[in-house]
PDB file of C-alpha atoms in Angstrom:
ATOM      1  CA  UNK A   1      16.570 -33.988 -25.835  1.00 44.00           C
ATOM      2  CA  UNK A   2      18.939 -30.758 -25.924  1.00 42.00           C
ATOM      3  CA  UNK A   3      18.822 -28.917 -22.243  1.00 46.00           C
ATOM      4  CA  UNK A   4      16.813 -25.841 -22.755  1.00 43.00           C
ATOM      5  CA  UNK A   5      18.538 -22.326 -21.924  1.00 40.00           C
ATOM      6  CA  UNK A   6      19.177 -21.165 -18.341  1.00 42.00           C
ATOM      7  CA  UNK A   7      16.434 -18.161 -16.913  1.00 39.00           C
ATOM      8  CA  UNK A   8      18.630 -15.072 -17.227  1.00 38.00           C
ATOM      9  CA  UNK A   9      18.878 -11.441 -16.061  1.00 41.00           C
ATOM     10  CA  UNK A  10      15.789 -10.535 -14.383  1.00 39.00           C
ATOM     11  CA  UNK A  11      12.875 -12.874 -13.344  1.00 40.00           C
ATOM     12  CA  UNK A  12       9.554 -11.248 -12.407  1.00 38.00           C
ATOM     13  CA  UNK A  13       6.279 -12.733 -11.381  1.00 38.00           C
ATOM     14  CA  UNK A  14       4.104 -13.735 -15.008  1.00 37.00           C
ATOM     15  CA  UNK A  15       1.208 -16.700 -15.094  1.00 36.00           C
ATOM     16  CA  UNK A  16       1.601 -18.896 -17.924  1.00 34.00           C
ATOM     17  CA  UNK A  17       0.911 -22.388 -17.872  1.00 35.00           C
ATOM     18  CA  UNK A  18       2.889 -23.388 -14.978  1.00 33.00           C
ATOM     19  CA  UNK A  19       5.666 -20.713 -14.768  1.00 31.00           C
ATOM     20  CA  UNK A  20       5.460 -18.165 -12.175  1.00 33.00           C
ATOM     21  CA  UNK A  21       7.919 -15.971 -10.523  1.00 35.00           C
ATOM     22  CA  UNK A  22      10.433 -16.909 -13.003  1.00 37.00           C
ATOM     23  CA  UNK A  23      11.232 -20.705 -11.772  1.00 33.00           C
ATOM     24  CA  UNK A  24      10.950 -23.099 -14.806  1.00 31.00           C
ATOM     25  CA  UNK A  25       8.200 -25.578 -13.583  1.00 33.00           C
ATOM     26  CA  UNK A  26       6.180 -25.991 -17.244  1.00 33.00           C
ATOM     27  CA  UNK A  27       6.119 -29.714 -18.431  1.00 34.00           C
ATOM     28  CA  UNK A  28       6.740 -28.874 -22.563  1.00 33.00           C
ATOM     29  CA  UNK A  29       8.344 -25.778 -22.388  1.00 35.00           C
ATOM     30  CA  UNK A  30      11.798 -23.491 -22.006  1.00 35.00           C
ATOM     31  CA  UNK A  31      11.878 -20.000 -21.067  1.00 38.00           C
ATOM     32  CA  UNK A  32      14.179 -16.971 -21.209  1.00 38.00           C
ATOM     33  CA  UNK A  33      14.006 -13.672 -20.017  1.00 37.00           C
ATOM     34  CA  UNK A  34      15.601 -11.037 -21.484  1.00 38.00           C
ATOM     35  CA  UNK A  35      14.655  -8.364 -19.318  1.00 38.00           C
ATOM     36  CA  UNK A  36      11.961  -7.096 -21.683  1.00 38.00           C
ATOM     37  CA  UNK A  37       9.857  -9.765 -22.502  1.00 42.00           C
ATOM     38  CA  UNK A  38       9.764 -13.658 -21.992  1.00 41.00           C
ATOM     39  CA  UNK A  39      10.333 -16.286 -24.725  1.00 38.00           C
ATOM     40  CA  UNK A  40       8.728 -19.720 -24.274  1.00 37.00           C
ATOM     41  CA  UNK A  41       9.960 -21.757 -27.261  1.00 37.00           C
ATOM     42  CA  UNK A  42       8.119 -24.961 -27.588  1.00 30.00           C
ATOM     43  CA  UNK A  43      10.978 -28.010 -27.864  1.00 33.00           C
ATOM     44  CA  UNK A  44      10.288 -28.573 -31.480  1.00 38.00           C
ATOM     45  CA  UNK A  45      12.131 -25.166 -32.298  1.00 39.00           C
ATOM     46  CA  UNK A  46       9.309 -23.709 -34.469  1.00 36.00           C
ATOM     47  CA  UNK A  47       6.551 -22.020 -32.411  1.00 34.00           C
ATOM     48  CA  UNK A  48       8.167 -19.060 -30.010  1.00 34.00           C
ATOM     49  CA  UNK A  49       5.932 -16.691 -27.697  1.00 33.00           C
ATOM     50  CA  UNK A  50       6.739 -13.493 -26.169  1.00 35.00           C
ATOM     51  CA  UNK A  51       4.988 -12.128 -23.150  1.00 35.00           C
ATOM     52  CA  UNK A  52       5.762  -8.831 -22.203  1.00 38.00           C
ATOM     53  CA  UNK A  53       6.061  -8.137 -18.632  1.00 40.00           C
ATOM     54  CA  UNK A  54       4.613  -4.933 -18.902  1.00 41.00           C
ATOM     55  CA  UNK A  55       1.908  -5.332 -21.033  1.00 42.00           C
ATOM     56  CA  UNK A  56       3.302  -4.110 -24.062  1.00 45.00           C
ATOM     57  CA  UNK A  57       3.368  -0.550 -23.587  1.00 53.00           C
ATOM     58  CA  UNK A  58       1.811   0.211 -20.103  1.00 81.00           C
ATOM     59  CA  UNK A  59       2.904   1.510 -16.799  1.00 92.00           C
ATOM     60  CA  UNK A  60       3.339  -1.324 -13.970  1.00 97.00           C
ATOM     61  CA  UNK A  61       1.369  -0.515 -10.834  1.00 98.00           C
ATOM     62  CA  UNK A  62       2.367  -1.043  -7.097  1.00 99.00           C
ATOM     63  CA  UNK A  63      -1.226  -1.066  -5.161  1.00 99.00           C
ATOM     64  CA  UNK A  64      -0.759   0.146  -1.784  1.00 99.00           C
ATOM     65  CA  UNK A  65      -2.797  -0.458   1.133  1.00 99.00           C
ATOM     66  CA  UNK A  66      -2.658   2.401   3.547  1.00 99.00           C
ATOM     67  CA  UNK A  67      -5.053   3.358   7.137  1.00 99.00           C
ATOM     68  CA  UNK A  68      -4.546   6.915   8.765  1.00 99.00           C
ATOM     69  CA  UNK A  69      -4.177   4.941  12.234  1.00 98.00           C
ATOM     70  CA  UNK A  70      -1.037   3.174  11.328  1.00 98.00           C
ATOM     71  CA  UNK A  71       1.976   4.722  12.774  1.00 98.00           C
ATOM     72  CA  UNK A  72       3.935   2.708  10.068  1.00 98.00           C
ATOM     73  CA  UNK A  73       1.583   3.613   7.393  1.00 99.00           C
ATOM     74  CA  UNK A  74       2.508   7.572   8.439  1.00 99.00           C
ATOM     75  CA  UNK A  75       6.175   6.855   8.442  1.00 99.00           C
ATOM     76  CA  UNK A  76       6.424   4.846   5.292  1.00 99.00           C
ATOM     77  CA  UNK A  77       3.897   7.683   3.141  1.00 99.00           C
ATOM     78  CA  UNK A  78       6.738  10.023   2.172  1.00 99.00           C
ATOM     79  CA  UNK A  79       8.725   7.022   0.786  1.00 99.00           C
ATOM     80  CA  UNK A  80       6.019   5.733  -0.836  1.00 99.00           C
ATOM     81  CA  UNK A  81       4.991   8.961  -2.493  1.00 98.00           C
ATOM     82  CA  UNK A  82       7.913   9.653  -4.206  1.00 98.00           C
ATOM     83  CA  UNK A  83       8.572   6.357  -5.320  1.00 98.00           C
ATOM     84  CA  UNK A  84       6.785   7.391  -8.752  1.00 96.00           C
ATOM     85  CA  UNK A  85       9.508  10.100  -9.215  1.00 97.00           C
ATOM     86  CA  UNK A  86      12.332   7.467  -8.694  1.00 98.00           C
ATOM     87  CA  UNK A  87      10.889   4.890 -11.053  1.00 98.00           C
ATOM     88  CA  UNK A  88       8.206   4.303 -13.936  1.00 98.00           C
ATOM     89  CA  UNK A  89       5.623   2.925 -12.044  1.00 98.00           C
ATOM     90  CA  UNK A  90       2.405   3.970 -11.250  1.00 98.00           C
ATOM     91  CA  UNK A  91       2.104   3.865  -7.289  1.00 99.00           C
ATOM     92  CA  UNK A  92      -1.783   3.644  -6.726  1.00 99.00           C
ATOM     93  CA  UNK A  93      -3.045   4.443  -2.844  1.00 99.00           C
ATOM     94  CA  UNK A  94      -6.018   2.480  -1.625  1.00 99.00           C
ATOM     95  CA  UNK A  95      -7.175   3.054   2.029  1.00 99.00           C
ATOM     96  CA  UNK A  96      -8.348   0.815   4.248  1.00 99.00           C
ATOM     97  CA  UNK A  97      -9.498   0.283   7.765  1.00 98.00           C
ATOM     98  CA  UNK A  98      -7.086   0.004  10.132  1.00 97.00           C
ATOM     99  CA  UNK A  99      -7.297  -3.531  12.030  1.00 93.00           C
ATOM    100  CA  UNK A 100      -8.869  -2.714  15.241  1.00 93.00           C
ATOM    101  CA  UNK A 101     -12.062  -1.960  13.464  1.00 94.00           C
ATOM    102  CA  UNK A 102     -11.686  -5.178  10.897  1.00 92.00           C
ATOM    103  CA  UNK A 103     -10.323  -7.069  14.035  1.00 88.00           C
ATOM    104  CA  UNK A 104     -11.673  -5.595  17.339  1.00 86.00           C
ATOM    105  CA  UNK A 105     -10.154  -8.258  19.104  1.00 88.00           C
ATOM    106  CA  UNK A 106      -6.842  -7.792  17.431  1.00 87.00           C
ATOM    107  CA  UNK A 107      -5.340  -5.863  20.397  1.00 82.00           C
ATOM    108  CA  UNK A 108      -7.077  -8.041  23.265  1.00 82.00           C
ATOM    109  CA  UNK A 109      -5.622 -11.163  21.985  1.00 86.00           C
ATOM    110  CA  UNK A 110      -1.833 -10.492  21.243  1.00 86.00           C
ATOM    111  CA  UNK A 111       0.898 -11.009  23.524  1.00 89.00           C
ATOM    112  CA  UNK A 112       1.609  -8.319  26.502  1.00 88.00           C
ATOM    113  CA  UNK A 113       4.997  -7.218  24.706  1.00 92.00           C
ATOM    114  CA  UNK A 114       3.473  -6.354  21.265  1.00 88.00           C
ATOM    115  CA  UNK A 115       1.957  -2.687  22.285  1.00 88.00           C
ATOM    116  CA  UNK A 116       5.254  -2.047  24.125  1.00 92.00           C
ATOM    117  CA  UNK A 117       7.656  -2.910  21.165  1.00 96.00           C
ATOM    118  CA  UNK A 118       5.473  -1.279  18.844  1.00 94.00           C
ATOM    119  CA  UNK A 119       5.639   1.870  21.061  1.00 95.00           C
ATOM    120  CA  UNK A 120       9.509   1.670  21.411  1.00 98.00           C
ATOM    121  CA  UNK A 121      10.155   0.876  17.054  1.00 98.00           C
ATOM    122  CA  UNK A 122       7.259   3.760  16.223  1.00 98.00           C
ATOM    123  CA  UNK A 123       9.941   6.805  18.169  1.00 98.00           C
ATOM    124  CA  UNK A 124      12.978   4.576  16.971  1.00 98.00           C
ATOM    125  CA  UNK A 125      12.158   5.110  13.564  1.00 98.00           C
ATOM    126  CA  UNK A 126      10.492   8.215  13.231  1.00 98.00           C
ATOM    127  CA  UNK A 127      14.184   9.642  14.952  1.00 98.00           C
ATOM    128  CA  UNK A 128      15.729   7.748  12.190  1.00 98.00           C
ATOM    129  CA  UNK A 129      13.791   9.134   9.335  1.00 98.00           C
ATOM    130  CA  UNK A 130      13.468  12.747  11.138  1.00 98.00           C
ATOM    131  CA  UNK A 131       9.606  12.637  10.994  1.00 98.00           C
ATOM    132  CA  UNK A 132       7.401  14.673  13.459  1.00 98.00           C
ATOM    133  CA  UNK A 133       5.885  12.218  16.192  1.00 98.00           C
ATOM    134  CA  UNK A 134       3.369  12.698  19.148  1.00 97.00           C
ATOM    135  CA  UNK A 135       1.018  11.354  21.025  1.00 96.00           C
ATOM    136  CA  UNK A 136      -2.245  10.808  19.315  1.00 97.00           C
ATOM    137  CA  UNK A 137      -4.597  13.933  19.753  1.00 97.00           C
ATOM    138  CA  UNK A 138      -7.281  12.384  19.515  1.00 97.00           C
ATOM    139  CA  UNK A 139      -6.886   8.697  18.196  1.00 97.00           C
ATOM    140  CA  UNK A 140      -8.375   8.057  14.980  1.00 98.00           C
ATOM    141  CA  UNK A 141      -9.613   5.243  17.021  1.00 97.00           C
ATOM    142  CA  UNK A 142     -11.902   5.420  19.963  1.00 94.00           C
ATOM    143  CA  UNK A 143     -10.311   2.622  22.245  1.00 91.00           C
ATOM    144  CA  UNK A 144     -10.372   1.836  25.952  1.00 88.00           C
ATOM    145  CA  UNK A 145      -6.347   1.887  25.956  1.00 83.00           C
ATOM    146  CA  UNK A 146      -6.494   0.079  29.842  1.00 84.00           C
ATOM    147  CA  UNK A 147      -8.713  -2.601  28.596  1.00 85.00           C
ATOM    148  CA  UNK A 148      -7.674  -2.656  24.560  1.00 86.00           C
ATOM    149  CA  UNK A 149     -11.748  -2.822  23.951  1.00 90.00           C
ATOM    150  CA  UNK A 150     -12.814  -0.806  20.991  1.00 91.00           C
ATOM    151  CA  UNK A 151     -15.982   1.617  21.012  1.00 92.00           C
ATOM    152  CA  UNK A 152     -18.635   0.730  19.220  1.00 91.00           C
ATOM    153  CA  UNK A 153     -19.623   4.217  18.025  1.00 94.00           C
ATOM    154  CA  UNK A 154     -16.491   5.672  16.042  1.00 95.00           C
ATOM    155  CA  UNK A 155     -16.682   9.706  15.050  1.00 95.00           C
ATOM    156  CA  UNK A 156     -13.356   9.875  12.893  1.00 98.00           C
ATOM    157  CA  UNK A 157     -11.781   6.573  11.264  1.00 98.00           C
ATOM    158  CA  UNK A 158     -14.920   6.194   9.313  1.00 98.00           C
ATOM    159  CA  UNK A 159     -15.019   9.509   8.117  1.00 99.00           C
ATOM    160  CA  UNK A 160     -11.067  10.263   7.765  1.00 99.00           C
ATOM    161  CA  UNK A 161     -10.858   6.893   5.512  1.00 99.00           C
ATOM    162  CA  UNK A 162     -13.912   8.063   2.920  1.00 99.00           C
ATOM    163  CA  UNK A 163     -12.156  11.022   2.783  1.00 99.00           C
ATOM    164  CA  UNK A 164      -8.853   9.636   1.871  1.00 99.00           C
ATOM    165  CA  UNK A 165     -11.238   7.658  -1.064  1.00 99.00           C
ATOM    166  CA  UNK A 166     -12.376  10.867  -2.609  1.00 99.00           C
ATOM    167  CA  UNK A 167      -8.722  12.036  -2.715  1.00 99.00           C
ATOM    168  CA  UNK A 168      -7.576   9.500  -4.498  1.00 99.00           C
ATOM    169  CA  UNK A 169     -10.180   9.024  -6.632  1.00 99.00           C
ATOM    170  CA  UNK A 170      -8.914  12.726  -8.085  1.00 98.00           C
ATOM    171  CA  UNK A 171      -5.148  11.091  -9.003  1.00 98.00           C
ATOM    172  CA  UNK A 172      -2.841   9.177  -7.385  1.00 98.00           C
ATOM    173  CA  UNK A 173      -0.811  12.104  -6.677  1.00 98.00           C
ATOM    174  CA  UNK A 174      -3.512  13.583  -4.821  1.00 99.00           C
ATOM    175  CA  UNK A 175      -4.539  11.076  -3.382  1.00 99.00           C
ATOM    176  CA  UNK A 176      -0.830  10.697  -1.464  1.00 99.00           C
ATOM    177  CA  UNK A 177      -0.899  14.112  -0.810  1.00 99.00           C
ATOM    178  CA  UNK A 178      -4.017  14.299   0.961  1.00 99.00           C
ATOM    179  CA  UNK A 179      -2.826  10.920   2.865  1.00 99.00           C
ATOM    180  CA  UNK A 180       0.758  12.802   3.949  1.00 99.00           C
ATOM    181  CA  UNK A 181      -0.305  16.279   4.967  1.00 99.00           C
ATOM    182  CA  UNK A 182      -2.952  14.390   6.764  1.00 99.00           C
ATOM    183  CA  UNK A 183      -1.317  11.592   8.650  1.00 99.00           C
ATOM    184  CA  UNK A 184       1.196  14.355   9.320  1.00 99.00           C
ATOM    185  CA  UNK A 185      -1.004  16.302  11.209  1.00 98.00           C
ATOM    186  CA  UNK A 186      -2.447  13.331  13.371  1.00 98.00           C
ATOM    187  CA  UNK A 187       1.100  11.559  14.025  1.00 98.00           C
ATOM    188  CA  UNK A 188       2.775  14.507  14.800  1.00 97.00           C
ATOM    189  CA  UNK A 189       0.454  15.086  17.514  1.00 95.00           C
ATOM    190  CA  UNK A 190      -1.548  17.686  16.355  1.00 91.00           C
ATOM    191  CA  UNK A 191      -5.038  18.443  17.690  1.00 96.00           C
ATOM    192  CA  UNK A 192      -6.575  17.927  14.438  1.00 97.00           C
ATOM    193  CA  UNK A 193     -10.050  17.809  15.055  1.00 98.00           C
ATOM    194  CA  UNK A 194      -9.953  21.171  16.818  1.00 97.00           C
ATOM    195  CA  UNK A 195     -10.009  24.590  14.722  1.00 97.00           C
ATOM    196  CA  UNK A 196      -8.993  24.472  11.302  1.00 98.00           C
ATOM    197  CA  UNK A 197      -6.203  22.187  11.391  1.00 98.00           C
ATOM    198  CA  UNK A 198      -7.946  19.560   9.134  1.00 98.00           C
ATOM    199  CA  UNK A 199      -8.887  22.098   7.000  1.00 99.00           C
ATOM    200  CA  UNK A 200      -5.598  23.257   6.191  1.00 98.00           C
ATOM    201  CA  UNK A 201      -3.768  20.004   6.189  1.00 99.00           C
ATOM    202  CA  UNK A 202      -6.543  19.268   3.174  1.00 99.00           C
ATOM    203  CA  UNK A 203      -5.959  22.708   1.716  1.00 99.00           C
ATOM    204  CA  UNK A 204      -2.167  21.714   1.264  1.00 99.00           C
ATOM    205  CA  UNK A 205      -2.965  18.620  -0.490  1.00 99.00           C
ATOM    206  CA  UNK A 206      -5.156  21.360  -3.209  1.00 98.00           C
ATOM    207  CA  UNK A 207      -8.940  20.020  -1.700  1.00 99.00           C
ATOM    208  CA  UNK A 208     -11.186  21.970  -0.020  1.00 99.00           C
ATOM    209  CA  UNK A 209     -12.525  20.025   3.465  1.00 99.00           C
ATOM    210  CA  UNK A 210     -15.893  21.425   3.247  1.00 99.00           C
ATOM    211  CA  UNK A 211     -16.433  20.396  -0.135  1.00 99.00           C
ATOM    212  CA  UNK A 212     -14.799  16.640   0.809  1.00 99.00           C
ATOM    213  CA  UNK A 213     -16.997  16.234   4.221  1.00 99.00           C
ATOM    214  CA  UNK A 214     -20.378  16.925   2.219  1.00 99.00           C
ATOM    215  CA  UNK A 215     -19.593  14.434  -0.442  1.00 99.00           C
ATOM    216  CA  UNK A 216     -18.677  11.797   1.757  1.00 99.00           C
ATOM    217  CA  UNK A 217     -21.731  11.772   3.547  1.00 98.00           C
ATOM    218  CA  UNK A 218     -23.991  11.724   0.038  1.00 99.00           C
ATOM    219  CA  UNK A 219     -21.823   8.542  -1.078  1.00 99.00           C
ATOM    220  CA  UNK A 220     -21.143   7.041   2.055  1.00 98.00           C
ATOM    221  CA  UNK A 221     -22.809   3.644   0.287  1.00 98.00           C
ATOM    222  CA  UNK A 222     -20.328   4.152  -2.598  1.00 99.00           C
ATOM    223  CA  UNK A 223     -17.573   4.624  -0.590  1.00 99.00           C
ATOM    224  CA  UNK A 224     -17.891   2.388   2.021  1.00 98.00           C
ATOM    225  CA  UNK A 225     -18.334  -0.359  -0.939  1.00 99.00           C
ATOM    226  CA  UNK A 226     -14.962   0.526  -2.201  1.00 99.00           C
ATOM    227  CA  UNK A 227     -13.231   0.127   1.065  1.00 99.00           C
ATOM    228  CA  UNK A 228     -14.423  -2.995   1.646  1.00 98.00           C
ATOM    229  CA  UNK A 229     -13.288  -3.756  -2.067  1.00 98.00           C
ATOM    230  CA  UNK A 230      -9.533  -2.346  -1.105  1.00 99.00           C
ATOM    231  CA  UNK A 231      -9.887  -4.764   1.852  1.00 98.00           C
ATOM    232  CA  UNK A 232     -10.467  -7.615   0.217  1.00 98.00           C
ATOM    233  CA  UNK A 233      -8.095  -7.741  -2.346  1.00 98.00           C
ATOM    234  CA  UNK A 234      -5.736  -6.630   0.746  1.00 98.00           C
ATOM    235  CA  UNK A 235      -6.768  -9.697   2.162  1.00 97.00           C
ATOM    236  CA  UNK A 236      -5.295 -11.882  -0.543  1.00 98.00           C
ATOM    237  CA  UNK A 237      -1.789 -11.358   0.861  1.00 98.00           C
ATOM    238  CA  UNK A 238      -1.770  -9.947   4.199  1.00 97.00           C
ATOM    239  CA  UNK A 239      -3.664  -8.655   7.818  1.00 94.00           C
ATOM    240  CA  UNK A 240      -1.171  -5.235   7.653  1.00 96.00           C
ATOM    241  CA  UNK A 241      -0.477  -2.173   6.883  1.00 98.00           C
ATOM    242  CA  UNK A 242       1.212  -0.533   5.198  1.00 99.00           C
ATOM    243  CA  UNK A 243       1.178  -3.261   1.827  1.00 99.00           C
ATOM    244  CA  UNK A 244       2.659  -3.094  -0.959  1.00 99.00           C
ATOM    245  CA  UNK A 245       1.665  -5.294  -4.021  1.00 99.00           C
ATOM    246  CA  UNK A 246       3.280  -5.407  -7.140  1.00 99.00           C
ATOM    247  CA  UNK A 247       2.411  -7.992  -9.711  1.00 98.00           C
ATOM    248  CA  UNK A 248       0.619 -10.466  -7.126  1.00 97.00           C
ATOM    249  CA  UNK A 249       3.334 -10.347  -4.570  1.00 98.00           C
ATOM    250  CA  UNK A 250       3.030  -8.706  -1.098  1.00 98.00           C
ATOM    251  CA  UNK A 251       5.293  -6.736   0.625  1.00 99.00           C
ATOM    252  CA  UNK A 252       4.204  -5.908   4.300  1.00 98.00           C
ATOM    253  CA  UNK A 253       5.709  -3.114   6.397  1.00 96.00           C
ATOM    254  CA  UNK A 254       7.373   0.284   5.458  1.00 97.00           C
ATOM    255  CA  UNK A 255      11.019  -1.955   6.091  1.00 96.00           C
ATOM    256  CA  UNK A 256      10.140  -3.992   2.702  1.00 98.00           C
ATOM    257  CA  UNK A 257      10.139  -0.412   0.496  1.00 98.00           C
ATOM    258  CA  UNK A 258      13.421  -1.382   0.012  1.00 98.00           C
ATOM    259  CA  UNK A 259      12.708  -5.099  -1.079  1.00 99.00           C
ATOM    260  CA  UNK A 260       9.892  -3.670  -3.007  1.00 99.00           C
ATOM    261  CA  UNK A 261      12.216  -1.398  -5.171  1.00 98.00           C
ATOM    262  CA  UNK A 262      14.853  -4.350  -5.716  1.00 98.00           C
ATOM    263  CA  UNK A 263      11.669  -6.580  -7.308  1.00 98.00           C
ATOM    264  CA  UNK A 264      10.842  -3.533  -9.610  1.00 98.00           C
ATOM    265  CA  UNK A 265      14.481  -3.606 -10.816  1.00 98.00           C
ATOM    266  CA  UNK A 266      14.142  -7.012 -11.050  1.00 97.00           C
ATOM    267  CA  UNK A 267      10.932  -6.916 -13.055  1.00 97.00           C
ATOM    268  CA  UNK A 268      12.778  -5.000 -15.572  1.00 97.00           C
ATOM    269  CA  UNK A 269      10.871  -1.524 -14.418  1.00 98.00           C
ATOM    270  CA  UNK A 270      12.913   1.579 -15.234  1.00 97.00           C
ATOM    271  CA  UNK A 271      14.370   4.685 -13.586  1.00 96.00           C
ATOM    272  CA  UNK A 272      12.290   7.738 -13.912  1.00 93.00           C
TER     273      UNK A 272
END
């Protein structure tokens, strides 16, 4: 039998028969990819088919999965917002909880170093990327912070994620924009439930507050359905935030942007 052809150029993550992320597992057939579409030739030479990695003519899209009370989500947003500008992808945001209301025993059961570290890296790297940082004003989060226990009655998280729903249900674009003027405003220590700072922070992103807040109580049903619909499929690859996924891999934590933009390169994705 002649040895089929080598995988070449760039491998990216496609379901057929047995072959996925580009590693040659199928029983009867050989595979190339070219970079814009994959060949499986069958061994007798005469039957060829070409998937395309895009779909034929459609835009690739990197889900990610985003909560207002993750420090990391907040210092990975502007990255991830302008990712769209840098390639041709679509770069869809879908908020979630964060995980001490999916997990309220998340921060009673990890290690006595973890909130520490976590403290430490969040100022490390918001100095590195020259992002505003304070202390939380209030938390999105009502939490005993002496005994880690998590209220059961919660004013803003609830609220502040619906909202973030609505946005993006108007475009991706504003959507991000409603996520980064907000998450802005909370991170960089603002007192954001007092006055009009919410208000304007939404303003910014083109909504009007007002507007947002009475919608989101009429559809809280709707809404909360969808969040628990972003959570699930979250759950399919990771506990964290912020996630990336692009064709059914994960990418956890704003320090994988980089390993994210390497796979769309890989994938044969273009430069906007």
């Amino acid at each position: 039998m002649k040895a089929g052809p080598q995988l070449v150029d760039r491998p990216f993550q496609v379901h057929v028969g047995n072959i996925r992320h580009g590693k040659i597992v199928h029983p009867v057939a050989e595979c190339v990819f070219n970079g814009h579409g994959l060949t499986l030739p069958w061994l007798n030479g005469e039957l060829k088919r070409e998937i395309r990695p895009d779909g034929g003519n459609n835009v690739k899209t990197v889900d990610v999965f985003w909560s207002f009370r993750s420090p990391y989500s907040y210092l990975a947003t502007k990255r991830l917002r302008a990712m769209s500008d840098k390639w041709k992808v679509r770069v869809r945001p879908r908020p979630v909880y964060p995980i001490a209301i999916r997990t309220p025993n998340f921060f009673q059961e990890i290690r006595p170093q973890w909130v520490p570290y976590l403290l430490n890296d969040v100022v490390r790297l918001s100095q590195y990327l020259g992002l505003p940082l304070g202390p939380l004003n209030p938390d999105p989060v009502v939490m005993n912070m002496m005994t880690r226990e998590i209220a059961e009655e919660q004013p803003h998280i609830h609220r502040l994620t619906r909202l973030g729903i609505l946005a993006c249900e108007q475009s991706d674009e504003t959507g991000w924009a409603f996520m980064d003027e907000v998450s802005t405003l909370i991170w960089s220590g603002g007192a954001w439930t007092e006055g009009d700072h919410l208000a304007e922070a939404t303003a910014r992103a083109g909504l009007d507050l007002a507007q947002l807040d009475k919608q989101q109580v009429a559809e809280i049903d709707r809404l909360t359905a969808v969040i628990e619909a972003n959570q699930a499929e979250q759950d399919k690859y990771h506990w964290g935030v912020p996630l990336m996924v692009f064709e059914q891999e994960g990418f956890f934590g704003q320090d994988r942007i980089d390993v994210l933009e390497w796979r769309l390169e890989q994938a044969g994705v273009e430069r906007a």
